[in-house]
Amino acid sequence: MDFTAGHFPVDLVLLGLIAAFLVVRLRGILGKQTGLQRPPVGQTAPGMPGRKPSAPVIDGRAEPAAAAERPLPDPTGPVGLRLARIRERDRSFDVASFIRGAEGAFRKIVQAFAEGDRTTLRANLTESAFNAFDAAISAREQAGETQRAEVRTILHADVVDAALNERAGLWLASIDVKFVSDQISLVLGRDGQPVSGADATTELADLWTFERLLDAAGSAAGPNWRLANARSA
């Protein structure tokens, strides 16, 4: 490449702009990379490491850590007191059991997304969340892309916030859970070549909001806890 006066390095500028675009795109994914990429497992797939936006993927074969090992919020702290309000409204609510169920939902939902299983997604997501996931699946299908993924472990599943609000005579309970997991995630294009991701384990952080409607008596007024929102943490 000629760097003499009068020769502007256009190719370098273009490469810089492309790199900046990819960085912004990858930072907006569902599940932000939080640590160093682990050593590749087997052959490392070519292509840009990272994940396609709104593409949580998980295989579901790895065993989750025991829920009893998960730290629970301080019952005297702000989050603990909000959880206590939910417990007052719903006597069947138990934080440890909720976390255990949330981990199972995390694996089930991201696997269903990777497989394009709309039936499972519709049963476990709120209507607005389902519409977002459905649109992402449709875009992937139209582009002829496929998802390959594997979750190695869920490192953390922490309740970071909770709320209980009245809505048209009902009570809406919501709980935010931060998941940190080791995953392998790869998106392949129509030609079988990598579009994003790599066959290497990466630590990702996701913040999911689960919701449940309760009636005035404290009983579930609708389906059990459902995913209402998912974003990178």
CSV table of C-alpha atoms in Angstrom, one decimal:
chain,number,residue,atom,x,y,z
A,1,MET,CA,0.0,0.0,0.0
A,2,ASP,CA,1.4,3.5,-1.0
A,3,PHE,CA,1.5,5.9,1.9
A,4,THR,CA,3.3,8.7,0.0
A,5,ALA,CA,1.9,12.2,0.0
A,6,GLY,CA,-1.2,12.6,-2.2
A,7,HIS,CA,-2.3,9.0,-1.9
A,8,PHE,CA,-5.1,8.7,0.6
A,9,PRO,CA,-5.4,5.1,2.0
A,10,VAL,CA,-9.1,4.7,1.1
A,11,ASP,CA,-9.0,0.9,1.6
A,12,LEU,CA,-7.8,1.4,5.2
A,13,VAL,CA,-10.7,3.8,5.9
A,14,LEU,CA,-13.2,1.4,4.4
A,15,LEU,CA,-11.8,-1.5,6.5
A,16,GLY,CA,-12.0,0.8,9.6
A,17,LEU,CA,-15.6,1.6,8.9
A,18,ILE,CA,-16.5,-2.0,8.4
A,19,ALA,CA,-14.8,-3.0,11.7
A,20,ALA,CA,-16.6,-0.2,13.6
A,21,PHE,CA,-20.0,-1.5,12.2
A,22,LEU,CA,-19.2,-5.0,13.3
A,23,VAL,CA,-18.3,-3.9,16.8
A,24,VAL,CA,-21.6,-1.9,17.2
A,25,ARG,CA,-23.5,-4.9,15.8
A,26,LEU,CA,-22.0,-7.4,18.1
A,27,ARG,CA,-22.4,-5.2,21.2
A,28,GLY,CA,-26.1,-5.1,20.6
A,29,ILE,CA,-26.5,-8.9,20.7
A,30,LEU,CA,-28.7,-10.7,23.2
A,31,GLY,CA,-26.0,-11.8,25.5
A,32,LYS,CA,-23.0,-9.5,25.8
A,33,GLN,CA,-19.5,-11.1,25.9
A,34,THR,CA,-18.2,-10.5,29.4
A,35,GLY,CA,-14.9,-12.4,29.5
A,36,LEU,CA,-12.1,-13.6,27.3
A,37,GLN,CA,-13.0,-16.1,24.7
A,38,ARG,CA,-12.2,-19.6,25.8
A,39,PRO,CA,-9.8,-21.8,23.8
A,40,PRO,CA,-11.6,-23.2,20.7
A,41,VAL,CA,-13.2,-26.6,21.0
A,42,GLY,CA,-12.2,-28.7,18.1
A,43,GLN,CA,-11.7,-26.7,14.9
A,44,THR,CA,-12.4,-23.0,15.2
A,45,ALA,CA,-14.9,-21.9,12.6
A,46,PRO,CA,-13.7,-19.0,10.4
A,47,GLY,CA,-15.6,-15.7,10.6
A,48,MET,CA,-16.2,-12.9,13.0
A,49,PRO,CA,-16.6,-14.0,16.7
A,50,GLY,CA,-19.8,-12.9,18.4
A,51,ARG,CA,-23.5,-13.6,17.9
A,52,LYS,CA,-26.2,-12.3,15.6
A,53,PRO,CA,-28.5,-9.7,17.2
A,54,SER,CA,-31.4,-11.2,19.2
A,55,ALA,CA,-30.1,-14.7,18.7
A,56,PRO,CA,-29.9,-16.5,22.0
A,57,VAL,CA,-28.8,-20.1,21.3
A,58,ILE,CA,-28.3,-23.0,23.7
A,59,ASP,CA,-28.1,-26.7,23.2
A,60,GLY,CA,-29.5,-27.6,26.6
A,61,ARG,CA,-27.4,-30.7,27.1
A,62,ALA,CA,-25.0,-29.4,29.8
A,63,GLU,CA,-26.1,-29.8,33.4
A,64,PRO,CA,-26.9,-26.5,35.2
A,65,ALA,CA,-25.4,-25.8,38.6
A,66,ALA,CA,-27.6,-26.8,41.5
A,67,ALA,CA,-30.1,-24.1,42.4
A,68,ALA,CA,-29.2,-24.5,46.0
A,69,GLU,CA,-25.7,-23.2,45.2
A,70,ARG,CA,-27.1,-20.0,43.7
A,71,PRO,CA,-26.9,-17.0,46.0
A,72,LEU,CA,-30.2,-15.5,47.1
A,73,PRO,CA,-30.9,-11.8,47.5
A,74,ASP,CA,-30.5,-10.4,50.9
A,75,PRO,CA,-34.0,-10.5,52.4
A,76,THR,CA,-33.4,-7.2,54.1
A,77,GLY,CA,-32.1,-5.5,51.0
A,78,PRO,CA,-34.1,-3.6,48.3
A,79,VAL,CA,-34.5,-6.6,46.0
A,80,GLY,CA,-35.2,-8.9,48.9
A,81,LEU,CA,-38.0,-6.6,50.2
A,82,ARG,CA,-39.6,-6.5,46.7
A,83,LEU,CA,-39.5,-10.3,46.5
A,84,ALA,CA,-41.2,-10.4,49.9
A,85,ARG,CA,-44.0,-8.3,48.5
A,86,ILE,CA,-44.5,-10.9,45.8
A,87,ARG,CA,-44.5,-13.6,48.5
A,88,GLU,CA,-47.2,-11.7,50.4
A,89,ARG,CA,-49.3,-11.7,47.3
A,90,ASP,CA,-48.5,-15.3,46.2
A,91,ARG,CA,-47.9,-17.6,49.1
A,92,SER,CA,-46.7,-20.3,46.8
A,93,PHE,CA,-43.8,-18.2,45.6
A,94,ASP,CA,-40.3,-19.4,46.7
A,95,VAL,CA,-37.1,-17.6,45.4
A,96,ALA,CA,-34.9,-20.7,45.2
A,97,SER,CA,-37.6,-22.6,43.3
A,98,PHE,CA,-38.1,-19.6,41.0
A,99,ILE,CA,-34.4,-19.4,40.2
A,100,ARG,CA,-34.4,-23.2,39.4
A,101,GLY,CA,-37.3,-22.7,37.1
A,102,ALA,CA,-35.7,-19.6,35.5
A,103,GLU,CA,-32.6,-21.6,34.6
A,104,GLY,CA,-34.8,-24.3,33.0
A,105,ALA,CA,-36.7,-21.6,31.1
A,106,PHE,CA,-33.4,-20.0,29.9
A,107,ARG,CA,-32.3,-23.3,28.4
A,108,LYS,CA,-35.7,-24.2,26.9
A,109,ILE,CA,-36.3,-20.7,25.3
A,110,VAL,CA,-32.9,-20.2,23.8
A,111,GLN,CA,-32.9,-23.7,22.4
A,112,ALA,CA,-36.4,-23.2,20.9
A,113,PHE,CA,-35.2,-20.0,19.3
A,114,ALA,CA,-32.2,-21.7,17.8
A,115,GLU,CA,-34.4,-24.4,16.4
A,116,GLY,CA,-37.2,-22.0,15.3
A,117,ASP,CA,-39.6,-23.8,17.6
A,118,ARG,CA,-42.4,-21.2,17.7
A,119,THR,CA,-44.8,-23.5,19.6
A,120,THR,CA,-42.5,-23.7,22.6
A,121,LEU,CA,-41.7,-20.0,22.4
A,122,ARG,CA,-45.4,-19.0,22.3
A,123,ALA,CA,-46.0,-21.1,25.5
A,124,ASN,CA,-43.2,-19.5,27.4
A,125,LEU,CA,-43.1,-15.9,26.3
A,126,THR,CA,-45.5,-12.9,26.6
A,127,GLU,CA,-47.1,-11.8,23.4
A,128,SER,CA,-44.8,-8.9,22.8
A,129,ALA,CA,-41.7,-11.0,23.5
A,130,PHE,CA,-42.9,-13.7,21.2
A,131,ASN,CA,-43.5,-11.2,18.4
A,132,ALA,CA,-39.9,-10.0,18.7
A,133,PHE,CA,-38.5,-13.6,18.7
A,134,ASP,CA,-40.8,-14.6,15.8
A,135,ALA,CA,-39.6,-11.6,13.7
A,136,ALA,CA,-36.0,-12.6,14.3
A,137,ILE,CA,-36.7,-16.2,13.3
A,138,SER,CA,-38.5,-15.1,10.2
A,139,ALA,CA,-35.5,-12.8,9.2
A,140,ARG,CA,-33.1,-15.7,9.7
A,141,GLU,CA,-35.3,-18.1,7.6
A,142,GLN,CA,-35.6,-15.5,4.8
A,143,ALA,CA,-31.9,-15.1,4.8
A,144,GLY,CA,-31.4,-18.9,4.6
A,145,GLU,CA,-29.4,-18.9,7.8
A,146,THR,CA,-29.2,-21.7,10.4
A,147,GLN,CA,-28.1,-21.7,14.0
A,148,ARG,CA,-25.6,-23.9,15.7
A,149,ALA,CA,-25.1,-23.6,19.5
A,150,GLU,CA,-24.1,-25.3,22.7
A,151,VAL,CA,-24.3,-24.1,26.3
A,152,ARG,CA,-21.4,-25.4,28.3
A,153,THR,CA,-22.6,-24.2,31.7
A,154,ILE,CA,-24.7,-21.5,33.4
A,155,LEU,CA,-22.1,-19.8,35.6
A,156,HIS,CA,-24.6,-17.4,37.4
A,157,ALA,CA,-28.3,-17.0,37.6
A,158,ASP,CA,-28.9,-14.0,39.9
A,159,VAL,CA,-32.1,-12.1,40.8
A,160,VAL,CA,-31.1,-8.5,40.4
A,161,ASP,CA,-34.5,-6.8,40.6
A,162,ALA,CA,-38.2,-7.4,41.2
A,163,ALA,CA,-41.5,-5.5,41.2
A,164,LEU,CA,-45.2,-5.9,41.9
A,165,ASN,CA,-47.6,-3.5,40.3
A,166,GLU,CA,-51.4,-3.4,40.1
A,167,ARG,CA,-52.9,-3.6,36.6
A,168,ALA,CA,-56.7,-3.4,36.0
A,169,GLY,CA,-57.6,-5.2,39.2
A,170,LEU,CA,-54.8,-7.7,38.8
A,171,TRP,CA,-51.2,-7.7,40.1
A,172,LEU,CA,-48.3,-8.0,37.8
A,173,ALA,CA,-45.2,-9.5,39.4
A,174,SER,CA,-41.9,-9.1,37.5
A,175,ILE,CA,-38.4,-10.4,38.3
A,176,ASP,CA,-35.1,-9.6,36.5
A,177,VAL,CA,-32.6,-12.4,36.4
A,178,LYS,CA,-29.0,-12.0,35.1
A,179,PHE,CA,-27.6,-15.1,33.5
A,180,VAL,CA,-23.9,-15.5,32.8
A,181,SER,CA,-23.1,-18.6,30.8
A,182,ASP,CA,-20.4,-20.2,28.7
A,183,GLN,CA,-21.7,-20.9,25.2
A,184,ILE,CA,-20.7,-21.8,21.7
A,185,SER,CA,-22.7,-19.9,19.2
A,186,LEU,CA,-22.5,-19.9,15.4
A,187,VAL,CA,-24.7,-18.7,12.6
A,188,LEU,CA,-24.3,-20.2,9.1
A,189,GLY,CA,-25.4,-18.6,5.9
A,190,ARG,CA,-27.2,-20.2,3.0
A,191,ASP,CA,-23.9,-21.4,1.6
A,192,GLY,CA,-22.9,-23.1,4.9
A,193,GLN,CA,-20.3,-20.4,5.6
A,194,PRO,CA,-20.2,-18.6,9.0
A,195,VAL,CA,-22.1,-15.4,9.2
A,196,SER,CA,-21.3,-14.7,12.8
A,197,GLY,CA,-20.0,-16.5,15.8
A,198,ALA,CA,-17.3,-19.1,16.2
A,199,ASP,CA,-16.8,-22.7,17.4
A,200,ALA,CA,-15.2,-21.5,20.6
A,201,THR,CA,-16.6,-21.1,24.1
A,202,THR,CA,-17.4,-17.5,25.0
A,203,GLU,CA,-18.8,-16.1,28.3
A,204,LEU,CA,-22.1,-14.2,27.7
A,205,ALA,CA,-24.3,-12.2,30.0
A,206,ASP,CA,-28.1,-11.9,29.5
A,207,LEU,CA,-30.7,-10.0,31.5
A,208,TRP,CA,-34.1,-11.5,31.3
A,209,THR,CA,-37.4,-10.2,32.8
A,210,PHE,CA,-40.0,-12.8,33.8
A,211,GLU,CA,-43.6,-11.8,34.5
A,212,ARG,CA,-46.6,-13.4,36.1
A,213,LEU,CA,-50.2,-12.1,36.6
A,214,LEU,CA,-51.8,-12.6,40.0
A,215,ASP,CA,-55.5,-12.0,40.9
A,216,ALA,CA,-56.7,-10.2,44.0
A,217,ALA,CA,-56.6,-13.4,46.0
A,218,GLY,CA,-53.0,-14.1,45.1
A,219,SER,CA,-53.6,-16.9,42.7
A,220,ALA,CA,-52.1,-17.0,39.2
A,221,ALA,CA,-54.5,-15.2,36.9
A,222,GLY,CA,-52.8,-16.5,33.7
A,223,PRO,CA,-50.0,-18.8,32.7
A,224,ASN,CA,-47.0,-19.3,35.0
A,225,TRP,CA,-43.9,-17.1,34.8
A,226,ARG,CA,-43.2,-16.0,31.2
A,227,LEU,CA,-40.3,-14.2,29.6
A,228,ALA,CA,-41.3,-10.6,28.9
A,229,ASN,CA,-38.0,-9.1,27.9
A,230,ALA,CA,-34.4,-10.2,27.0
A,231,ARG,CA,-31.4,-8.1,26.5
A,232,SER,CA,-27.6,-8.1,26.9
A,233,ALA,CA,-26.5,-7.3,30.5
